[in-house]
Short mmCIF file of C-alpha atoms and ligand atoms in Angstrom, two decimals:
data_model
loop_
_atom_site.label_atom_id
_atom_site.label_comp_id
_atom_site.label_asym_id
_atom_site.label_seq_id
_atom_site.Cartn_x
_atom_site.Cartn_y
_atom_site.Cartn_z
CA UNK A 120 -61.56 65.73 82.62
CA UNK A 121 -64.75 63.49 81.23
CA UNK A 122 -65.72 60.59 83.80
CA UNK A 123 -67.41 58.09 83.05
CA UNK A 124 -69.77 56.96 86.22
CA UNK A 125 -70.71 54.03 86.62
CA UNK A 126 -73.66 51.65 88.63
CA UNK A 127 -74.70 55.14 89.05
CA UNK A 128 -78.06 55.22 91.96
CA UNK A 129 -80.25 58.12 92.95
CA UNK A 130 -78.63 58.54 96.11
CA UNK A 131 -75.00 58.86 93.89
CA UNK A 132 -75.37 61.98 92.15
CA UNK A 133 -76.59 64.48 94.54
CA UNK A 134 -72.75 64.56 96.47
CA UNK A 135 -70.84 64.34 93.07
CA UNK A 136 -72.81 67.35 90.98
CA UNK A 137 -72.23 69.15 94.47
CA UNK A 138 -68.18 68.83 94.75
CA UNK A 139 -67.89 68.79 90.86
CA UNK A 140 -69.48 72.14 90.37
CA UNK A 141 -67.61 74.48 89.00
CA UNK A 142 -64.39 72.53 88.88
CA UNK A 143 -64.26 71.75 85.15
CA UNK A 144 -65.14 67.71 85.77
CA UNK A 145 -68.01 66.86 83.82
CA UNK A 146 -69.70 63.46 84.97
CA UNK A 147 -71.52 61.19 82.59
CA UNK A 148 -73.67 58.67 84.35
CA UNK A 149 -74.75 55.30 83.50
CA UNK A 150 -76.91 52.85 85.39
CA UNK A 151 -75.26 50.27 84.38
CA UNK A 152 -71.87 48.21 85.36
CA UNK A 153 -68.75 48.50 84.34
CA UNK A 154 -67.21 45.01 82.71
CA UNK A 155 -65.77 44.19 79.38
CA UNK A 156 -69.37 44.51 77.35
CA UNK A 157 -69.42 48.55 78.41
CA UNK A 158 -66.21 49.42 78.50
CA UNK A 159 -66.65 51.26 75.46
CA UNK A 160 -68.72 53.59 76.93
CA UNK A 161 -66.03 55.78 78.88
CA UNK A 162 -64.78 56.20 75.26
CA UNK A 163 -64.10 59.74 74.98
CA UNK A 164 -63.50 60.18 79.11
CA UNK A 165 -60.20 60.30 81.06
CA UNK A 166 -61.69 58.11 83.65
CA UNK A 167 -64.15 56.02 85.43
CA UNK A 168 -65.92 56.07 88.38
CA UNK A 169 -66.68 52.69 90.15
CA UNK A 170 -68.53 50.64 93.27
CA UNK A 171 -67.74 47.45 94.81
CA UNK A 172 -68.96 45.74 92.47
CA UNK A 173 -68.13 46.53 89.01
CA UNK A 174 -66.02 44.32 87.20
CA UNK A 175 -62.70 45.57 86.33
CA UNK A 176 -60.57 42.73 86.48
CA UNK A 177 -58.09 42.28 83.35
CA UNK A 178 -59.81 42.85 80.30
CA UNK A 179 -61.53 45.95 81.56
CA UNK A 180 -58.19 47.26 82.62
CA UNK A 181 -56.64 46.25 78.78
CA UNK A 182 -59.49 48.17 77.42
CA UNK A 183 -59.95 51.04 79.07
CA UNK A 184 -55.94 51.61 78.44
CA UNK A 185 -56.85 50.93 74.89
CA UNK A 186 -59.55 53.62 74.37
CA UNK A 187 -57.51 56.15 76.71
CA UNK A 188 -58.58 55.59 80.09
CA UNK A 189 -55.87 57.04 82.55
CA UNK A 190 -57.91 56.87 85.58
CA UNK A 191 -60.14 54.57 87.74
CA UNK A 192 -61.56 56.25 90.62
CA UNK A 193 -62.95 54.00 93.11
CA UNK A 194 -65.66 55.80 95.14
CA UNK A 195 -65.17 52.87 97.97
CA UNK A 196 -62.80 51.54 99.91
CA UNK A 197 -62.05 48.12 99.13
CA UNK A 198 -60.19 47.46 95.86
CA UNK A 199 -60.26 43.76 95.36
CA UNK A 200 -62.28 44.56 91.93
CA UNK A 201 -59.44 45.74 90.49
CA UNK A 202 -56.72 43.65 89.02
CA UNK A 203 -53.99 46.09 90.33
CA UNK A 204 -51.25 44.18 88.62
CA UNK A 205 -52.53 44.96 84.96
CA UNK A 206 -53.08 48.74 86.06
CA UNK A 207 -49.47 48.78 87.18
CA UNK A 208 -47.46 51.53 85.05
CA UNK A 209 -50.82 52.03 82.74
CA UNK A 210 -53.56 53.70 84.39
CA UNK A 211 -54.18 55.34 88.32
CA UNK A 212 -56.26 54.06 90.37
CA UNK A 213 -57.63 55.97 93.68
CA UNK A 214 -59.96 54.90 96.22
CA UNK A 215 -61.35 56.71 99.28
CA UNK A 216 -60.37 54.92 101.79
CA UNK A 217 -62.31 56.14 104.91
CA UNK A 218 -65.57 57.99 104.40
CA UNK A 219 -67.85 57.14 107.51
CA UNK A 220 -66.57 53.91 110.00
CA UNK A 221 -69.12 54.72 111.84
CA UNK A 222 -71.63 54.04 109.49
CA UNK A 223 -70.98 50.42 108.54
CA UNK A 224 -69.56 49.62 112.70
CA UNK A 225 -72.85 50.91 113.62
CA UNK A 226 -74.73 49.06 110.67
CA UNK A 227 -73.21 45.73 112.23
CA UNK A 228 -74.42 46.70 115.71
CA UNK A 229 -78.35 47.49 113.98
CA UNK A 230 -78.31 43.74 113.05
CA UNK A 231 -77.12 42.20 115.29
CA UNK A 232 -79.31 44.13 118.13
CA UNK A 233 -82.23 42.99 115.42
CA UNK A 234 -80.94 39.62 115.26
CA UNK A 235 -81.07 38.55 118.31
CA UNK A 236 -83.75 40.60 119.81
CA UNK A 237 -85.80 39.47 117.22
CA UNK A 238 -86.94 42.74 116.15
CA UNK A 239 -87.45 41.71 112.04
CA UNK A 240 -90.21 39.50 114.07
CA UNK A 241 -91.78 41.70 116.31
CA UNK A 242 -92.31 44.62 113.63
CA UNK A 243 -94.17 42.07 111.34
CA UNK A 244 -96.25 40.40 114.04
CA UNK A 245 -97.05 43.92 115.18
CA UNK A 246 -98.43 45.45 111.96
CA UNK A 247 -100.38 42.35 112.24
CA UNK A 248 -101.63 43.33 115.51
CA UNK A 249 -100.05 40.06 116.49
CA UNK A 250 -98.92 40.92 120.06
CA UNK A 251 -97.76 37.29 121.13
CA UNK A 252 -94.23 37.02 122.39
CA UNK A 253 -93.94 32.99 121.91
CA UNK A 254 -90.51 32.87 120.25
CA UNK A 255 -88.96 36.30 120.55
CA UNK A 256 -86.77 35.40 123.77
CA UNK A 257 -83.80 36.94 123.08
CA UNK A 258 -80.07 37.56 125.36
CA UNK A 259 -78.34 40.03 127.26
CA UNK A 260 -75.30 41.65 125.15
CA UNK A 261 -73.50 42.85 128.24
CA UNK A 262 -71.28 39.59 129.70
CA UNK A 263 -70.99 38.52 126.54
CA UNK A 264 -67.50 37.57 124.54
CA UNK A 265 -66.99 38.90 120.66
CA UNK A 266 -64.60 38.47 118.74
CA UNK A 267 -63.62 40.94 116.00
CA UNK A 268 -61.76 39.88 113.52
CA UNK A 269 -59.86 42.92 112.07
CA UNK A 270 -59.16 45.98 113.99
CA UNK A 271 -58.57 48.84 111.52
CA UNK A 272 -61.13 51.45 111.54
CA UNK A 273 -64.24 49.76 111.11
CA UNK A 274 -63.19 47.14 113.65
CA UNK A 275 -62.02 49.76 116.55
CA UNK A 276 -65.01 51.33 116.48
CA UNK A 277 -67.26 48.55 116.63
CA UNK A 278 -65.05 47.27 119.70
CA UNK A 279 -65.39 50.69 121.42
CA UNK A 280 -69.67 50.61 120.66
CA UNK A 281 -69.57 46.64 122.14
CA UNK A 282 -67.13 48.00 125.30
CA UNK A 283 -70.43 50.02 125.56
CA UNK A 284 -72.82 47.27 126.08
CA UNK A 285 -70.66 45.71 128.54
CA UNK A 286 -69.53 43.15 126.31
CA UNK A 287 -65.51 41.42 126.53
CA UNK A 288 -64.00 41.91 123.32
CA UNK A 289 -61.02 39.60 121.71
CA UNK A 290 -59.55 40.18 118.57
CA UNK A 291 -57.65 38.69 115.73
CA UNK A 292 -55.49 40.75 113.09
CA UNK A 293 -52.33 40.17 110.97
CA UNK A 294 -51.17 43.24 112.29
CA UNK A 295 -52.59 43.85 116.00
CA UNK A 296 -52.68 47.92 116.25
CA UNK A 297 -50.44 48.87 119.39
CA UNK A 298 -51.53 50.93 122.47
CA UNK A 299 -54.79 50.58 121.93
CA UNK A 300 -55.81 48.07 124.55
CA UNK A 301 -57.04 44.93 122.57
CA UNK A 302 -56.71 42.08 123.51
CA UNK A 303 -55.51 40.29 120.69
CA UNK A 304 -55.95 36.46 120.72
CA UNK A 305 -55.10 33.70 118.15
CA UNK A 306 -57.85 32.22 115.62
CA UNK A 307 -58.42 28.86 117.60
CA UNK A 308 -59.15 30.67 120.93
CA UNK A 309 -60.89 33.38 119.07
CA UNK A 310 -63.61 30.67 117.74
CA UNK A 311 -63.61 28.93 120.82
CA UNK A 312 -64.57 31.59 123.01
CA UNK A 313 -67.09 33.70 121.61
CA UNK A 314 -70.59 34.54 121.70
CA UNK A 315 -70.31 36.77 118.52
CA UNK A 316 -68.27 37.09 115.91
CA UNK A 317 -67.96 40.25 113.65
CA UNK A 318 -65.30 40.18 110.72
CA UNK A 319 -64.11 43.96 109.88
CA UNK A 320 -60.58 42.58 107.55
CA UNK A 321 -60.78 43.17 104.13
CA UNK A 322 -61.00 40.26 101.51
CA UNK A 323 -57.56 39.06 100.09
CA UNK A 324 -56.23 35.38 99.42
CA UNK A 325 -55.62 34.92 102.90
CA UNK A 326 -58.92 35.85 104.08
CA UNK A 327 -60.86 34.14 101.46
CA UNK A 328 -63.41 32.00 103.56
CA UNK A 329 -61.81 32.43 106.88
CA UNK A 330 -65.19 31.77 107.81
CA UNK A 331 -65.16 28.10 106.20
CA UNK A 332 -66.44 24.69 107.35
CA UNK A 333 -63.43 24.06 109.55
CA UNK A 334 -64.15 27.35 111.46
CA UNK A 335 -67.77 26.90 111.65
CA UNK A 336 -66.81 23.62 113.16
CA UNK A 337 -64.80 25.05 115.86
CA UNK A 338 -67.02 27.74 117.09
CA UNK A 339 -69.05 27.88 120.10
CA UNK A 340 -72.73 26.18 119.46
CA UNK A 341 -75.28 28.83 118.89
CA UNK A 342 -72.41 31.38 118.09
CA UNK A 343 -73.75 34.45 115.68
CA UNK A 344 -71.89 35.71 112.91
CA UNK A 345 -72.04 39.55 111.54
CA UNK A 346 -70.73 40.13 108.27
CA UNK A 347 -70.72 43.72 107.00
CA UNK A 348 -66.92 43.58 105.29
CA UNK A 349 -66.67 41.23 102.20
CA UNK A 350 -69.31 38.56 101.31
CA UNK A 351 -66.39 35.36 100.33
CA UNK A 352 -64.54 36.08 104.15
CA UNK A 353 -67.70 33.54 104.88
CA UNK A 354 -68.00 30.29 102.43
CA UNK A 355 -71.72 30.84 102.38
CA UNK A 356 -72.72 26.94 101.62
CA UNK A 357 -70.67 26.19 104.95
CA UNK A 358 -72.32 28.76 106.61
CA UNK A 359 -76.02 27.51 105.32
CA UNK A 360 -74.86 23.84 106.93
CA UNK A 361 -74.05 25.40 110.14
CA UNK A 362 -77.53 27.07 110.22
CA UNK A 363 -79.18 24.04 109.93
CA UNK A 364 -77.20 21.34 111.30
CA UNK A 365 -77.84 24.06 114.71
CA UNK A 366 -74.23 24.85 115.51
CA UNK A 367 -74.55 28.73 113.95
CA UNK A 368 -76.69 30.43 116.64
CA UNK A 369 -77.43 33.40 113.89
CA UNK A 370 -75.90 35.20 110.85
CA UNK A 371 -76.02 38.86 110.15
CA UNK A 372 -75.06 39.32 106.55
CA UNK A 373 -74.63 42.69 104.64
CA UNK A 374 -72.41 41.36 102.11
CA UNK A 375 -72.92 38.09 100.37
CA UNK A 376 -70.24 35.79 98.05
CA UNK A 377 -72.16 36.00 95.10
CA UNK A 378 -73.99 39.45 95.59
CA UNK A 379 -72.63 40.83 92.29
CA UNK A 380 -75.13 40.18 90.38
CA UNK A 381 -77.99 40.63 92.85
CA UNK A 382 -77.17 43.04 95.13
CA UNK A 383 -78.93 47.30 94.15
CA UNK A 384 -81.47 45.22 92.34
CA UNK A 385 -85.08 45.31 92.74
CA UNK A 386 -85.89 41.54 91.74
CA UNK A 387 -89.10 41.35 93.83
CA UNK A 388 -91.70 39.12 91.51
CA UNK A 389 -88.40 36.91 90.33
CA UNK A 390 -87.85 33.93 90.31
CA UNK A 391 -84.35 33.74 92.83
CA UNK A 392 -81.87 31.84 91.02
CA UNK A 393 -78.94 31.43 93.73
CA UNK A 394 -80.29 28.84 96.00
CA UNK A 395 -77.97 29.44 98.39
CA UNK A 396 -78.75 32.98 99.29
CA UNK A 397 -82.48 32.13 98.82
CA UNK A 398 -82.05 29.19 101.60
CA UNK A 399 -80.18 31.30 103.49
CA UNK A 400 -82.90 34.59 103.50
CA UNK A 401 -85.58 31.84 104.61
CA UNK A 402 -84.10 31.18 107.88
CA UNK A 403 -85.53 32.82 110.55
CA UNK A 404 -82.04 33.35 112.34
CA UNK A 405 -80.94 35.11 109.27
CA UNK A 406 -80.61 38.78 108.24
CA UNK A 407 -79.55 40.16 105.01
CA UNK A 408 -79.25 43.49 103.96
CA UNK A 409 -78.30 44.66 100.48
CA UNK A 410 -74.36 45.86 101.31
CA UNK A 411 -76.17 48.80 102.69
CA UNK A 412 -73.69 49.54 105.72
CA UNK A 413 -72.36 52.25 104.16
CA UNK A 414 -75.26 54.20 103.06
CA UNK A 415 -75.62 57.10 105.22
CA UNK A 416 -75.70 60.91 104.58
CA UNK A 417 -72.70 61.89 105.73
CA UNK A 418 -71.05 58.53 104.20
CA UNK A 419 -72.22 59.69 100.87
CA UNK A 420 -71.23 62.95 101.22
CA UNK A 421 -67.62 62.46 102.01
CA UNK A 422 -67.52 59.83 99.79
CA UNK A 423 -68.14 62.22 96.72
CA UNK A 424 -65.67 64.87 98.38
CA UNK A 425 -62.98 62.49 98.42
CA UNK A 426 -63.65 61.15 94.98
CA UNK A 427 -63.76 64.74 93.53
CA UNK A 428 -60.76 65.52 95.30
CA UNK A 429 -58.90 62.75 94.20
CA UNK A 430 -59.77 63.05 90.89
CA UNK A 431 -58.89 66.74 90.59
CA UNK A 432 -55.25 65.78 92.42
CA UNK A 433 -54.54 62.78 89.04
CA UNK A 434 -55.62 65.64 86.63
CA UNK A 435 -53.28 68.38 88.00
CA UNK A 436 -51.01 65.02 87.55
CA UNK A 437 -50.09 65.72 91.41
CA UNK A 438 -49.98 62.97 94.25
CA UNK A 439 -52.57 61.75 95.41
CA UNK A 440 -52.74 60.53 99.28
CA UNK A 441 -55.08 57.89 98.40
CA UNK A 442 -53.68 56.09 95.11
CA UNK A 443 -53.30 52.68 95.53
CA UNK A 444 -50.05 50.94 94.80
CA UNK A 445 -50.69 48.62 92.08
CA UNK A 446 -47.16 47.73 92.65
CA UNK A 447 -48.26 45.68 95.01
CA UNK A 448 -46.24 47.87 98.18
CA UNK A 449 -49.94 48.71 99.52
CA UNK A 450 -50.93 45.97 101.89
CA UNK A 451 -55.12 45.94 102.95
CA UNK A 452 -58.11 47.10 101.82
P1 LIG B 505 -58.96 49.12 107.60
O1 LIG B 505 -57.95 48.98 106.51
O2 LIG B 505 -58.93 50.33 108.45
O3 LIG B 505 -58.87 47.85 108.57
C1 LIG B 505 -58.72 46.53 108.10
C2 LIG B 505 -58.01 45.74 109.19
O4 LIG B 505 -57.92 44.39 108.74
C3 LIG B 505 -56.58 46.24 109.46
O5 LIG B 505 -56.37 46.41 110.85
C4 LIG B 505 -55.71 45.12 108.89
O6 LIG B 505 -54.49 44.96 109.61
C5 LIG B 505 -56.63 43.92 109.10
N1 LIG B 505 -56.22 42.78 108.29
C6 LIG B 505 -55.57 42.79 107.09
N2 LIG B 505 -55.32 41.52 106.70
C7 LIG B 505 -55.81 40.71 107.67
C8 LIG B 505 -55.85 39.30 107.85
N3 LIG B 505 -55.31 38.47 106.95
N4 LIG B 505 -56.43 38.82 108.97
C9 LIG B 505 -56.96 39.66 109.90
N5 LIG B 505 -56.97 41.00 109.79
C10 LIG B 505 -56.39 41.52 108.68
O7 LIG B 505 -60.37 48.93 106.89
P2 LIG B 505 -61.80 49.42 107.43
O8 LIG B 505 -62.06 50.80 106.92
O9 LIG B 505 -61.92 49.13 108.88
O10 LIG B 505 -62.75 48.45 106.58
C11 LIG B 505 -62.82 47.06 106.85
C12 LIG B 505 -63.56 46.37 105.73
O11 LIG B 505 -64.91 46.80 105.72
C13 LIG B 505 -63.05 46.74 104.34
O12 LIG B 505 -62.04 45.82 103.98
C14 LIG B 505 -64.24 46.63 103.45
O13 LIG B 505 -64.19 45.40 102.76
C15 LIG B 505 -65.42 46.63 104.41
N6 LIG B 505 -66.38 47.73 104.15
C16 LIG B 505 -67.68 47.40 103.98
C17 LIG B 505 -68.61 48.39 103.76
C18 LIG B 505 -70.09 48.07 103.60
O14 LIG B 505 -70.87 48.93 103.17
N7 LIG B 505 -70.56 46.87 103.97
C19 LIG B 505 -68.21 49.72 103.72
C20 LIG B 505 -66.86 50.02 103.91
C21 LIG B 505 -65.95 49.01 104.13
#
């Protein structure tokens, strides 16, 4: 089978010419995204290869049926890219729907450590030989309360690394895992309690902004939010009002609403169109990084394993353990 790869990066193609050599794939990679405008450049393949944040809502899906498409290989977890409904009886899609947890739980844990140890301060005063410590007072982890908001993978471990520091962990999910010792708690509590919030739930209608003005409202003063699962779980105006009205103590962002077009994109020397994210990246109690929570070495690696893998299993026209249900029967991320 032809793919057709696409938002290919450096760091992509080492992992996919390694598991597709010698199997008979061959791989065709373009820098750019896919959406309706370049659909027609998988002409010719079986299928396409795709990140979070290609575009292949309806009229992708209608065309790449059109030119022959029988495949869209997701080399990520999340799906909500994908208009599943329109693939539905036309055209597989596959995802890989673990490759490292530990890389993005541990990601969350780097910025919020930097966060609120002000460590993106101290490395810049410091290769200023600026060796003042006026306004790096940070606090202890261990006492404190966070509250994770989905406890699949991602979330568990992230509990497990904050059971670490000491920390009490609640936690929210539409379906609490059993046996595991969480202590689940409702919403309400959830934002009245803690120090910390981390969201780990993937992004569907009912999570869409579950980090809204109303929330914000209810939280604890000085609260600090991680995000390192979807960027629109957090309405990101409500959360730039909560910065500076005070009541947010901090937010860690590594995914951001509007990130599509920004995000992998060097636009140092632009001018930054989205105020929003521009406000936002002035604060001093904000980090963002680039969705970059999954880019380790061993996430990359097993991430072009299992898209390999599951490419070779829709070829042989076998099952494949991690084809999504455009059915709709597949609940999550
Ligand atoms: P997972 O499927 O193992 O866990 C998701 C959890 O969310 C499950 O326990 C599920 O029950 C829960 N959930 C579903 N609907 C919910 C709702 N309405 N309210 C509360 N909880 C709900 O997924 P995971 O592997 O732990 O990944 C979590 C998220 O992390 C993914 O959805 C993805 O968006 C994100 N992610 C981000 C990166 C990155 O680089 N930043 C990388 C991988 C995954």
């Amino acid at each position: 089978m032809k793919i057709a790869f696409f938002d290919t990066k450096p760091y992509d193609r080492a992992g996919f010419e390694k598991y597709s050599k010698d199997t008979g794939l061959e791989i065709k990679y373009f820098e750019t995204r896919l959406n309706p405008d370049t659909v027609s450049l998988a002409q010719g393949c079986g299928g396409v290869c795709v990140f979070v944040n290609d575009d292949v809502g309806a009229e992708t899906v209608d065309r790449l049926c059109e030119i022959g498409v029988r495949l869209i290989a997701l080399r990520c977890a999340g799906y909500n890219n994908v208009d599943l409904g329109r693939c539905a009886g036309r055209i597989r899609v596959v995802r890989v729907p673990a490759y490292s947890p530990y890389a993005v739980a541990e990601h969350a844990i780097a910025l919020l450590l930097t966060s609120i140890r002000r460590i993106h301060k101290a490395y810049i005063r410091t290769k200023d030989f600026n060796f003042s410590l006026s306004g790096l007072t940070g606090f202890d982890l261990h006492g404190k309360t966070v509250g994770v908001i989905g406890t699949g993978k991602i979330g568990r471990i992230f509990i497990d690394i904050c059971r670490g520091f000491g920390m009490n962990v609640i936690a929210y999910d539409k379906f609490p895992a059993e046996g595991r010792g969480i202590n689940y708690v409702g919403l309400d509590e959830m934002f009245a309690k803690s120090d910390i919030i981390s969201l780990h739930c993937p992004l569907t209608p009912e999570t869409y902004h579950i980090i809204g003005a109303e929330a914000i409202e209810r939280l604890k003063t000085g609260a600090v939010i991680i995000n390192t699962s979807r960027g629109a779980l957090i309405d990101a105006e409500a959360l730039l009002e909560g910065i500076k009205r005070r009541k947010v103590g901090a937010a860690c962002l590594d995914v951001y609403e509007e990130e599509s077009d920004i995000f992998f994109q060097d636009f140092s020397g632009h001018i930054m169109s989205d105020d929003v994210l521009a406000r936002l990246i002035s604060m001093p109690n904000v980090i963002v990084t680039s969705h970059q929570a999954f880019l380790t070495e061993e996430a990359l690696d097993s991430i072009a394993k299992t898209t390999v893998e599951n490419i070779l299993a829709v070829e042989r026209n076998e099952d494949c353990e991690n084809e999504v249900n455009c059915s709709g029967g597949k609940a999550g991320d």
